[in-house]
Coordinates of N, CA and C and ligand atoms in Angstrom, one line a residue:
X1 N -10.7 -11.1 5.6 CA -9.7 -11.4 4.7 C -8.6 -12.2 5.4
X2 N -8.0 -13.2 4.7 CA -6.9 -14.0 5.2 C -5.6 -13.5 4.5
X3 N -4.6 -13.3 5.3 CA -3.3 -13.0 4.7 C -2.2 -14.0 5.2
X4 N -1.5 -14.7 4.4 CA -0.4 -15.6 4.8 C 0.9 -14.9 4.2
X5 N 1.9 -14.8 5.1 CA 3.2 -14.2 4.6 C 4.2 -15.3 4.7
X6 N 5.0 -15.5 3.7 CA 6.2 -16.3 3.8 C 7.5 -15.5 3.8
X7 N 8.3 -15.7 4.8 CA 9.4 -14.8 5.1 C 10.6 -15.6 5.8
X8 N 11.8 -15.1 5.7 CA 12.9 -15.6 6.4 C 13.0 -14.9 7.8
X9 N 12.2 -13.8 7.9 CA 12.3 -13.0 9.1 C 11.0 -12.7 9.8
X10 N 10.4 -13.8 10.3 CA 9.0 -13.7 10.9 C 8.9 -12.6 11.9
X11 N 9.9 -12.4 12.7 CA 9.8 -11.4 13.8 C 9.6 -10.0 13.3
X12 N 9.9 -9.7 12.0 CA 9.8 -8.3 11.5 C 8.3 -8.0 11.5
X13 N 7.4 -8.9 11.5 CA 6.0 -8.6 11.4 C 5.3 -8.4 12.7
X14 N 5.9 -8.9 13.8 CA 5.1 -8.9 15.1 C 4.7 -7.5 15.6
X15 N 5.7 -6.6 15.6 CA 5.4 -5.3 16.2 C 4.3 -4.5 15.4
X16 N 4.5 -4.5 14.1 CA 3.5 -3.7 13.2 C 2.2 -4.3 13.3
X17 N 2.1 -5.7 13.3 CA 0.8 -6.3 13.2 C 0.1 -6.5 14.5
X18 N 0.8 -6.0 15.6 CA 0.0 -6.0 16.9 C -0.2 -4.6 17.5
X19 N -0.2 -3.6 16.6 CA -0.4 -2.2 17.0 C -1.5 -1.6 16.2
X20 N -2.2 -0.6 16.7 CA -3.0 0.3 16.0 C -4.1 -0.4 15.1
X21 N -4.2 0.0 13.9 CA -5.3 -0.5 13.0 C -5.1 -1.9 12.6
X22 N -3.9 -2.4 12.4 CA -3.7 -3.8 12.0 C -4.1 -4.7 13.2
X23 N -3.8 -4.3 14.4 CA -4.2 -5.1 15.6 C -5.7 -5.1 15.7
X24 N -6.3 -3.9 15.5 CA -7.8 -3.8 15.5 C -8.5 -4.7 14.5
X25 N -7.9 -4.7 13.3 CA -8.5 -5.5 12.2 C -8.5 -7.0 12.6
X26 N -7.4 -7.4 13.3 CA -7.3 -8.8 13.7 C -8.3 -9.0 14.9
X27 N -8.3 -8.1 15.8 CA -9.2 -8.2 17.0 C -10.6 -8.2 16.6
X28 N -11.1 -7.4 15.6 CA -12.4 -7.4 15.2 C -12.8 -8.6 14.3
X29 N -11.8 -9.5 14.0 CA -12.1 -10.7 13.2 C -12.1 -10.3 11.7
X30 N -11.6 -9.2 11.3 CA -11.7 -8.8 9.9 C -10.4 -9.2 9.1
X31 N -9.4 -9.5 9.9 CA -8.1 -10.0 9.3 C -7.6 -11.2 10.0
X32 N -7.4 -12.3 9.3 CA -6.8 -13.5 9.8 C -5.4 -13.6 9.2
X33 N -4.4 -13.3 10.1 CA -3.1 -13.1 9.6 C -2.1 -14.2 10.1
X34 N -1.3 -14.7 9.2 CA -0.4 -15.8 9.6 C 1.0 -15.5 8.9
X35 N 2.0 -15.7 9.7 CA 3.4 -15.6 9.2 C 4.0 -17.0 9.2
X36 N 4.7 -17.4 8.1 CA 5.3 -18.7 8.0 C 6.8 -18.5 7.7
X37 N 7.6 -19.2 8.4 CA 9.1 -19.1 8.3 C 9.5 -20.1 7.1
X38 N 10.1 -19.5 6.1 CA 10.5 -20.3 4.9 C 11.5 -21.4 5.3
X39 N 12.3 -21.1 6.4 CA 13.3 -22.0 6.8 C 12.7 -23.4 7.3
X40 N 11.4 -23.3 7.7 CA 10.8 -24.5 8.2 C 10.5 -25.5 7.0
X41 N 10.7 -25.0 5.8 CA 10.5 -25.9 4.6 C 11.8 -26.3 3.9
X42 N 12.9 -25.9 4.6 CA 14.2 -26.4 4.0 C 14.4 -27.8 4.5
X43 N 14.3 -28.7 3.6 CA 14.3 -30.2 4.0 C 15.7 -30.6 4.3
X44 N 16.6 -29.8 4.8 CA 18.0 -30.2 5.0 C 18.3 -29.8 6.4
X45 N 19.3 -30.5 7.0 CA 19.7 -30.3 8.4 C 20.1 -28.9 8.7
X46 N 20.9 -28.3 7.7 CA 21.4 -27.0 7.9 C 20.4 -25.9 7.8
X47 N 19.2 -26.3 7.4 CA 18.1 -25.3 7.1 C 18.6 -24.3 6.1
X48 N 19.3 -24.8 5.0 CA 19.8 -23.9 4.0 C 18.7 -23.5 3.0
X49 N 18.6 -22.2 2.9 CA 17.5 -21.7 2.0 C 18.0 -21.0 0.8
X50 N 19.3 -20.7 0.7 CA 19.8 -20.0 -0.4 C 21.1 -20.6 -1.0
X51 N 21.5 -20.2 -2.1 CA 22.7 -20.8 -2.7 C 23.3 -19.8 -3.7
X52 N 24.5 -20.0 -4.2 CA 25.1 -19.0 -5.1 C 24.6 -19.2 -6.5
X53 N 24.6 -18.1 -7.3 CA 23.9 -18.2 -8.6 C 24.7 -19.0 -9.6
X54 N 24.0 -19.8 -10.4 CA 24.7 -20.5 -11.6 C 25.3 -19.4 -12.5
X55 N 26.4 -19.6 -13.0 CA 27.0 -18.6 -13.9 C 27.9 -17.6 -13.2
X56 N 27.9 -17.7 -11.8 CA 28.8 -16.8 -11.0 C 28.1 -15.5 -10.7
X57 N 28.9 -14.6 -10.2 CA 28.4 -13.3 -9.8 C 28.1 -13.3 -8.3
X58 N 27.9 -12.2 -7.8 CA 27.7 -12.1 -6.3 C 26.3 -12.4 -5.9
X59 N 26.2 -12.4 -4.6 CA 24.8 -12.6 -4.0 C 24.4 -14.0 -3.8
X60 N 23.3 -14.2 -3.1 CA 22.7 -15.5 -2.9 C 21.3 -15.5 -3.5
X61 N 20.9 -16.7 -3.9 CA 19.6 -16.8 -4.5 C 18.7 -17.7 -3.6
X62 N 17.5 -17.3 -3.4 CA 16.5 -18.2 -2.7 C 16.2 -19.5 -3.5
X63 N 16.4 -20.6 -2.9 CA 16.3 -21.9 -3.6 C 14.9 -22.3 -4.0
X64 N 14.7 -22.7 -5.3 CA 13.4 -23.1 -5.8 C 12.9 -24.3 -5.0
X65 N 13.8 -25.2 -4.6 CA 13.3 -26.5 -4.0 C 12.9 -26.2 -2.5
X66 N 13.1 -25.0 -2.0 CA 12.7 -24.7 -0.7 C 11.4 -23.8 -0.7
X67 N 11.5 -22.7 -1.6 CA 10.5 -21.7 -1.6 C 9.2 -22.3 -2.3
X68 N 9.3 -23.1 -3.3 CA 8.1 -23.6 -4.0 C 7.3 -24.5 -3.1
X69 N 7.9 -25.5 -2.4 CA 7.1 -26.3 -1.5 C 6.5 -25.5 -0.4
X70 N 7.2 -24.4 0.1 CA 6.7 -23.6 1.2 C 5.4 -22.9 0.7
X71 N 5.5 -22.4 -0.5 CA 4.2 -21.7 -1.0 C 3.1 -22.7 -1.2
X72 N 3.5 -23.9 -1.7 CA 2.4 -24.9 -2.0 C 1.8 -25.4 -0.7
X73 N 2.6 -25.4 0.4 CA 2.0 -25.8 1.7 C 1.0 -24.8 2.2
X74 N 1.1 -23.6 1.8 CA 0.2 -22.5 2.4 C -1.0 -22.3 1.4
X75 N -0.7 -22.5 0.1 CA -1.7 -22.2 -0.9 C -2.8 -23.3 -1.0
X76 N -4.0 -22.9 -0.9 CA -5.1 -23.9 -1.1 C -5.2 -24.1 -2.6
X77 N -6.0 -25.1 -3.0 CA -6.1 -25.5 -4.4 C -7.2 -24.5 -5.1
X78 N -6.9 -23.2 -5.0 CA -7.8 -22.3 -5.7 C -7.0 -21.2 -6.3
X79 N -7.7 -20.1 -6.7 CA -7.0 -19.1 -7.4 C -6.5 -18.0 -6.5
X80 N -6.2 -18.3 -5.2 CA -5.6 -17.3 -4.3 C -4.4 -16.6 -4.9
X81 N -4.3 -15.3 -5.0 CA -3.1 -14.6 -5.6 C -1.9 -14.9 -4.7
X82 N -0.8 -15.3 -5.3 CA 0.5 -15.5 -4.7 C 1.4 -14.3 -5.2
X83 N 1.6 -13.4 -4.3 CA 2.3 -12.1 -4.7 C 3.7 -12.1 -4.2
X84 N 4.7 -12.0 -5.1 CA 6.1 -11.8 -4.7 C 6.4 -10.3 -4.6
X85 N 6.9 -9.9 -3.4 CA 7.3 -8.5 -3.3 C 8.7 -8.4 -3.9
X86 N 8.8 -7.5 -4.9 CA 10.1 -7.4 -5.5 C 10.2 -6.1 -6.3
X87 N 11.4 -5.5 -6.4 CA 11.5 -4.2 -7.1 C 11.2 -4.4 -8.6
X88 N 11.0 -5.6 -9.1 CA 10.6 -5.8 -10.5 C 9.1 -5.9 -10.8
X89 N 8.3 -5.8 -9.7 CA 6.9 -5.9 -9.9 C 6.2 -4.6 -10.4
X90 N 4.9 -4.7 -10.6 CA 4.2 -3.5 -10.9 C 4.1 -2.7 -9.7
X91 N 4.1 -1.4 -9.8 CA 4.2 -0.5 -8.6 C 2.8 -0.4 -7.9
X92 N 2.9 -0.5 -6.6 CA 1.6 -0.4 -5.8 C 1.0 1.0 -5.9
X93 N -0.3 1.0 -6.1 CA -1.0 2.3 -6.1 C -2.2 2.1 -5.2
X94 N -2.9 3.2 -5.0 CA -4.2 3.1 -4.2 C -5.2 2.2 -4.9
X95 N -5.2 2.3 -6.2 CA -6.2 1.5 -7.0 C -5.9 0.0 -6.9
X96 N -4.6 -0.3 -6.9 CA -4.2 -1.7 -6.8 C -4.5 -2.2 -5.3
X97 N -4.3 -1.3 -4.3 CA -4.6 -1.7 -3.0 C -6.1 -2.0 -2.8
X98 N -6.9 -1.1 -3.5 CA -8.3 -1.3 -3.4 C -8.8 -2.6 -4.0
X99 N -8.2 -2.9 -5.1 CA -8.5 -4.2 -5.8 C -8.1 -5.4 -4.8
X100 N -6.9 -5.3 -4.3 CA -6.5 -6.4 -3.4 C -7.4 -6.5 -2.1
X101 N -7.9 -5.4 -1.7 CA -8.7 -5.4 -0.5 C -10.0 -6.2 -0.7
X102 N -10.4 -6.4 -1.9 CA -11.6 -7.2 -2.2 C -11.4 -8.7 -2.3
X103 N -10.1 -9.1 -2.2 CA -9.8 -10.5 -2.3 C -10.0 -11.2 -0.9
X104 N -10.5 -12.4 -0.9 CA -10.7 -13.0 0.4 C -9.4 -13.6 1.0
X105 N -8.4 -13.8 0.2 CA -7.2 -14.4 0.7 C -6.0 -14.0 -0.2
X106 N -4.9 -13.5 0.5 CA -3.7 -13.2 -0.2 C -2.5 -14.0 0.4
X107 N -1.6 -14.4 -0.5 CA -0.3 -15.0 0.0 C 0.8 -14.1 -0.5
X108 N 1.6 -13.6 0.5 CA 2.7 -12.7 0.2 C 4.0 -13.4 0.4
X109 N 4.9 -13.3 -0.6 CA 6.2 -14.0 -0.5 C 7.3 -12.9 -0.5
X110 N 8.1 -12.9 0.6 CA 9.1 -11.9 0.7 C 10.4 -12.5 0.2
X111 N 10.9 -11.9 -0.9 CA 12.2 -12.3 -1.4 C 13.3 -11.7 -0.5
X112 N 14.5 -12.2 -0.7 CA 15.7 -11.7 0.1 C 16.9 -12.0 -0.7
X113 N 18.0 -11.5 -0.2 CA 19.3 -11.7 -0.9 C 19.2 -11.1 -2.3
X114 N 19.9 -11.8 -3.3 CA 19.9 -11.3 -4.6 C 18.6 -11.5 -5.4
X115 N 17.8 -12.4 -4.9 CA 16.5 -12.6 -5.5 C 16.1 -14.1 -5.3
X116 N 15.0 -14.5 -6.1 CA 14.6 -15.9 -6.0 C 14.9 -16.6 -7.3
X117 N 15.1 -17.9 -7.2 CA 15.3 -18.7 -8.4 C 14.1 -18.5 -9.4
X118 N 14.4 -18.2 -10.6 CA 13.3 -17.9 -11.6 C 12.2 -18.9 -11.7
X119 N 12.6 -20.2 -11.4 CA 11.6 -21.3 -11.5 C 10.4 -21.1 -10.5
X120 N 10.7 -20.4 -9.4 CA 9.7 -20.2 -8.4 C 8.6 -19.3 -9.0
X121 N 9.1 -18.3 -9.8 CA 8.1 -17.4 -10.5 C 7.2 -18.2 -11.4
X122 N 7.9 -19.1 -12.1 CA 7.1 -19.9 -13.1 C 6.1 -20.8 -12.5
X123 N 6.5 -21.4 -11.4 CA 5.7 -22.5 -10.8 C 4.7 -22.0 -9.8
X124 N 5.0 -20.9 -9.1 CA 4.1 -20.6 -7.9 C 3.7 -19.2 -7.7
X125 N 4.2 -18.3 -8.5 CA 3.9 -16.8 -8.3 C 2.9 -16.4 -9.3
X126 N 1.8 -15.7 -8.8 CA 0.8 -15.2 -9.8 C 1.0 -13.7 -10.1
X127 N 1.6 -13.0 -9.2 CA 1.7 -11.5 -9.3 C 3.0 -11.1 -8.6
X128 N 3.5 -9.9 -9.1 CA 4.7 -9.4 -8.5 C 4.5 -7.9 -8.3
X129 N 4.7 -7.4 -7.0 CA 4.4 -6.0 -6.7 C 5.6 -5.4 -6.1
X130 N 5.9 -4.1 -6.5 CA 7.0 -3.3 -5.9 C 6.3 -2.2 -5.2
X131 N 7.0 -1.6 -4.2 CA 6.4 -0.5 -3.5 C 7.1 0.8 -4.0
X132 N 7.9 0.7 -5.0 CA 8.5 2.0 -5.5 C 9.8 1.6 -6.1
X133 N 10.3 2.6 -6.9 CA 11.6 2.4 -7.7 C 12.8 2.6 -6.9
X134 N 13.0 1.7 -5.9 CA 14.2 1.7 -5.1 C 14.4 0.3 -4.6
X135 N 15.5 0.0 -4.1 CA 15.7 -1.4 -3.7 C 15.9 -1.5 -2.1
X136 N 15.1 -2.4 -1.5 CA 15.1 -2.7 -0.1 C 16.0 -3.9 0.1
X137 N 16.4 -4.2 1.3 CA 17.2 -5.4 1.5 C 16.3 -6.7 1.5
X138 N 15.0 -6.5 1.6 CA 14.2 -7.7 1.5 C 12.7 -7.3 1.3
X139 N 11.9 -8.2 1.1 CA 10.5 -7.9 0.8 C 9.6 -7.6 2.0
X140 N 10.2 -7.8 3.2 CA 9.3 -7.7 4.4 C 8.7 -6.4 4.6
X141 N 9.5 -5.3 4.5 CA 9.0 -3.9 4.7 C 8.0 -3.6 3.6
X142 N 8.2 -4.1 2.4 CA 7.3 -3.9 1.3 C 6.0 -4.6 1.6
X143 N 6.1 -5.8 2.2 CA 4.9 -6.6 2.5 C 4.1 -5.9 3.5
X144 N 4.8 -5.3 4.5 CA 4.0 -4.6 5.6 C 3.4 -3.3 5.0
X145 N 4.0 -2.6 4.1 CA 3.4 -1.5 3.5 C 2.1 -1.9 2.7
X146 N 2.3 -3.0 2.0 CA 1.1 -3.5 1.2 C 0.0 -3.9 2.1
X147 N 0.3 -4.6 3.2 CA -0.7 -5.1 4.1 C -1.5 -3.9 4.7
X148 N -0.7 -2.8 5.2 CA -1.3 -1.7 5.8 C -2.3 -1.0 4.8
X149 N -1.7 -0.8 3.5 CA -2.5 0.0 2.5 C -3.8 -0.8 2.2
X150 N -3.7 -2.1 2.2 CA -4.9 -3.0 1.8 C -5.9 -3.1 2.9
X151 N -5.3 -3.4 4.1 CA -6.2 -3.8 5.2 C -7.1 -2.6 5.7
X152 N -6.5 -1.4 5.6 CA -7.3 -0.2 6.1 C -8.5 0.0 5.1
X153 N -8.5 -0.6 4.0 CA -9.6 -0.4 3.0 C -10.7 -1.5 3.2
X154 N -10.4 -2.5 4.1 CA -11.5 -3.5 4.3 C -12.6 -2.8 5.1
X155 N -13.8 -2.9 4.6 CA -14.9 -2.2 5.3 C -15.0 -2.6 6.8
X156 N -15.0 -1.6 7.6 CA -15.1 -1.9 9.1 C -13.8 -1.7 9.8
X157 N -12.7 -1.7 9.1 CA -11.4 -1.6 9.8 C -11.2 -0.2 10.4
X158 N -11.5 0.8 9.7 CA -11.3 2.2 10.2 C -12.6 2.6 11.0
X159 N -13.5 1.8 11.2 CA -14.7 2.2 12.0 C -15.7 2.9 11.1
X160 N -16.9 3.1 11.7 CA -18.0 3.7 10.9 C -17.6 5.1 10.3
X161 N -16.8 5.8 11.0 CA -16.4 7.2 10.5 C -15.2 7.1 9.6
X162 N -14.8 5.9 9.2 CA -13.7 5.8 8.3 C -13.9 6.7 7.1
X163 N -12.9 7.4 6.7 CA -13.0 8.4 5.6 C -12.1 8.0 4.5
X164 N -12.0 6.7 4.2 CA -11.1 6.2 3.1 C -11.5 6.9 1.8
X165 N -12.8 7.1 1.6 CA -13.2 7.7 0.3 C -12.6 9.1 0.1
X166 N -12.1 9.7 1.2 CA -11.5 11.1 1.0 C -10.0 11.0 1.0
X167 N -9.4 9.8 1.2 CA -8.0 9.7 1.2 C -7.4 10.4 0.0
X168 N -6.1 10.9 0.1 CA -5.3 11.3 -1.0 C -5.3 10.0 -1.9
X169 N -5.4 10.2 -3.2 CA -5.3 9.2 -4.2 C -6.6 8.4 -4.4
X170 N -7.5 8.4 -3.5 CA -8.8 7.6 -3.6 C -9.5 8.1 -4.8
X171 N -9.6 9.4 -5.1 CA -10.3 9.9 -6.3 C -9.3 10.5 -7.3
X172 N -8.1 10.0 -7.2 CA -7.1 10.4 -8.2 C -6.4 11.7 -7.9
X173 N -6.8 12.4 -6.7 CA -6.2 13.7 -6.3 C -5.5 13.6 -5.0
X174 N -4.7 14.5 -4.6 CA -4.2 14.6 -3.3 C -5.2 15.3 -2.4
X175 N -5.2 15.1 -1.1 CA -6.1 15.8 -0.3 C -5.6 17.2 0.0
X176 N -6.5 18.1 0.2 CA -6.2 19.5 0.6 C -5.8 19.6 2.0
X177 N -5.6 20.8 2.5 CA -5.2 21.0 3.9 C -6.3 20.7 4.9
X178 N -5.9 20.3 6.2 CA -6.9 20.1 7.3 C -6.5 21.0 8.4
X179 N -7.5 21.3 9.2 CA -7.3 22.2 10.4 C -8.1 21.6 11.6
X180 N -7.6 21.8 12.8 CA -8.5 21.5 14.0 C -8.2 22.6 15.1
X181 N -8.9 22.5 16.2 CA -8.7 23.6 17.2 C -7.2 23.6 17.6
X182 N -6.7 24.8 18.1 CA -7.4 26.1 18.3 C -7.6 26.8 17.0
X183 N -8.5 27.8 17.0 CA -8.8 28.6 15.8 C -7.6 29.5 15.4
X184 N -6.8 29.8 16.4 CA -5.6 30.6 16.0 C -4.4 30.0 16.7
X185 N -3.3 29.9 16.0 CA -2.1 29.3 16.5 C -0.9 30.1 16.0
X186 N -0.1 30.7 16.9 CA 1.1 31.5 16.5 C 0.8 32.4 15.4
X187 N -0.4 33.1 15.5 CA -0.7 34.1 14.5 C -1.3 33.5 13.2
X188 N -1.5 32.2 13.1 CA -2.1 31.6 11.9 C -3.5 31.2 12.2
X189 N -4.4 31.6 11.4 CA -5.8 31.3 11.5 C -6.2 30.1 10.7
X190 N -7.6 30.0 10.6 CA -8.2 28.9 9.8 C -9.0 29.5 8.8
X191 N -9.1 28.9 7.5 CA -9.9 29.5 6.5 C -11.4 29.7 7.0
X192 N -12.0 30.9 6.8 CA -13.3 31.2 7.3 C -14.4 30.1 6.9
X193 N -14.2 29.7 5.7 CA -15.3 28.8 5.1 C -15.5 27.5 6.0
X194 N -14.4 27.1 6.6 CA -14.4 25.8 7.4 C -15.2 26.0 8.7
X195 N -15.4 27.3 9.2 CA -16.1 27.5 10.4 C -17.5 28.1 10.1
X196 N -17.8 28.2 8.8 CA -19.0 28.9 8.4 C -20.3 28.1 8.6
X197 N -20.1 26.7 8.6 CA -21.3 25.9 8.8 C -22.0 25.6 7.4
X198 N -21.5 26.1 6.3 CA -22.1 25.9 5.0 C -21.5 24.6 4.4
X199 N -22.2 23.5 4.5 CA -21.5 22.3 4.1 C -21.2 22.2 2.6
X200 N -22.1 22.8 1.8 CA -21.8 22.8 0.3 C -20.6 23.6 0.0
X201 N -20.5 24.8 0.7 CA -19.3 25.6 0.5 C -18.1 24.9 0.9
X202 N -18.1 24.2 2.1 CA -17.0 23.5 2.6 C -16.5 22.5 1.5
X203 N -17.5 21.7 1.0 CA -17.2 20.7 0.0 C -16.5 21.3 -1.2
X204 N -17.1 22.4 -1.7 CA -16.5 23.1 -2.9 C -15.1 23.6 -2.6
X205 N -14.9 24.1 -1.4 CA -13.6 24.6 -1.0 C -12.6 23.4 -1.0
X206 N -13.0 22.3 -0.4 CA -12.1 21.1 -0.3 C -11.8 20.6 -1.7
X207 N -12.7 20.5 -2.5 CA -12.5 20.0 -3.9 C -11.4 20.9 -4.6
X208 N -11.6 22.2 -4.4 CA -10.7 23.2 -5.1 C -9.3 23.1 -4.5
X209 N -9.2 22.9 -3.2 CA -7.9 22.8 -2.5 C -7.2 21.5 -3.0
X210 N -8.0 20.4 -3.1 CA -7.4 19.2 -3.6 C -6.8 19.3 -5.0
X211 N -7.6 20.0 -5.9 CA -7.1 20.3 -7.2 C -5.8 21.1 -7.2
X212 N -5.9 22.2 -6.4 CA -4.7 23.1 -6.3 C -3.5 22.3 -5.8
X213 N -3.6 21.6 -4.7 CA -2.5 20.9 -4.2 C -1.9 19.8 -5.2
X214 N -2.8 19.2 -5.8 CA -2.4 18.1 -6.8 C -1.7 18.8 -8.0
X215 N -2.2 20.0 -8.4 CA -1.5 20.7 -9.5 C -0.2 21.2 -9.1
X216 N 0.0 21.6 -7.8 CA 1.3 22.1 -7.3 C 2.3 21.0 -7.1
X217 N 1.8 19.9 -6.6 CA 2.7 18.9 -6.2 C 2.9 17.7 -7.1
X218 N 1.7 17.3 -7.7 CA 1.7 16.1 -8.6 C 0.9 16.3 -9.8
X219 N 1.3 17.3 -10.7 CA 0.5 17.5 -11.8 C 0.3 16.3 -12.7
X220 N 1.2 15.3 -12.6 CA 1.1 14.1 -13.4 C -0.3 13.4 -13.1
X221 N -0.7 13.5 -11.8 CA -2.0 12.8 -11.5 C -3.2 13.4 -12.1
X222 N -3.1 14.7 -12.5 CA -4.3 15.4 -13.0 C -4.6 14.8 -14.4
X223 N -3.6 14.3 -15.1 CA -3.9 13.7 -16.4 C -4.9 12.6 -16.4
X224 N -4.9 11.8 -15.3 CA -5.7 10.6 -15.2 C -6.9 10.9 -14.3
X225 N -6.9 11.9 -13.5 CA -8.0 12.1 -12.5 C -9.3 12.5 -13.2
X226 N -10.5 11.9 -12.7 CA -11.8 12.2 -13.3 C -12.2 13.6 -12.8
X227 N -12.2 14.6 -13.7 CA -12.5 16.0 -13.4 C -13.8 16.5 -14.0
X228 N -14.6 17.2 -13.3 CA -15.8 17.7 -13.9 C -15.5 19.0 -14.7
X229 N -16.6 19.5 -15.3 CA -16.4 20.8 -16.1 C -16.0 21.9 -15.1
X230 N -16.6 21.9 -13.9 CA -16.2 22.9 -12.9 C -14.8 22.8 -12.4
X231 N -14.4 21.5 -12.2 CA -13.0 21.3 -11.8 C -12.0 21.8 -12.9
X232 N -12.4 21.5 -14.1 CA -11.5 22.0 -15.2 C -11.4 23.5 -15.3
X233 N -12.5 24.1 -15.1 CA -12.6 25.6 -15.1 C -11.7 26.2 -14.0
X234 N -11.8 25.5 -12.9 CA -10.9 26.0 -11.7 C -9.5 25.8 -12.0
X235 N -9.1 24.7 -12.6 CA -7.7 24.4 -13.0 C -7.2 25.4 -14.0
X236 N -8.1 25.7 -15.0 CA -7.7 26.7 -16.0 C -7.4 28.0 -15.3
X237 N -8.2 28.4 -14.3 CA -8.1 29.6 -13.6 C -6.8 29.6 -12.8
X238 N -6.5 28.5 -12.2 CA -5.2 28.4 -11.4 C -4.0 28.6 -12.3
X239 N -4.1 28.0 -13.5 CA -3.0 28.1 -14.5 C -2.8 29.6 -14.9
X240 N -3.9 30.2 -15.3 CA -3.9 31.6 -15.7 C -3.3 32.5 -14.6
X241 N -3.8 32.3 -13.3 CA -3.3 33.1 -12.2 C -1.8 33.0 -12.0
X242 N -1.3 31.8 -12.2 CA 0.1 31.5 -12.0 C 1.0 32.2 -13.0
X243 N 0.4 32.5 -14.2 CA 1.2 33.2 -15.3 C 1.3 34.6 -15.0
X244 N 0.4 35.2 -14.2 CA 0.5 36.7 -13.9 C 1.7 37.1 -13.1
Ligands
ADE1 N1 12.2 -5.9 -2.3 C1 13.3 -5.1 -2.5 N2 12.9 -3.9 -3.0 C2 11.6 -3.9 -3.1 C3 10.7 -2.9 -3.5 N3 11.0 -1.7 -3.9 N4 9.4 -3.3 -3.5 C4 9.0 -4.5 -3.1 N5 9.8 -5.5 -2.7 C5 11.1 -5.2 -2.7

């Protein structure tokens, strides 16, 4: 996958993109990552990229005559998605990250200040994504969150043992609890089933724990999660037990 980012703050990407899984993805040749400084496309001596809004009011607006040519310089003549990170976009979910991970090329545009001139949206943006209902000072951290969520789903990035299919949200549920050695820590043990060696029992226990945790913490997710007859029976039992 190729990812191009347009930003006013290119340095914000260097640390995250040269550590851990993002670095590995690049090292393995699975991610071709490029950052472009929007200021390089400001065709004026002062490298001015923003201006005050028509009609007054506070804040500065990213200029259409800077940002649009910047996007056009990076975008090939194809249907590559050009995504603006903004609190007005559709909210990023695991499902959306999975869809994006199947694209060969993404262009991410980081807004800043009060926003971007609306004409940039009309001329050069194909999608708008938010990472949650709160406002950041700019799109850079949101772009990094999106890149991490997407790139870890590219086959090969997490290695052969990658367990993305078991992630929280991958099947519409939160993951249940995990344990590792030692078997006892400060008086707290490990559920017997996990050390029993019965794989089918372990799978059943994990499925139930995922349903339990989702019901306790994010019951809204259960309305959309694909549940089997057995799952539904377990959920009904959980609800009955909680009423006692
Ligand atoms: N820019 C500012 N706030 C944002 C958000 N919540 N998501 C994406 N981009 C943003």
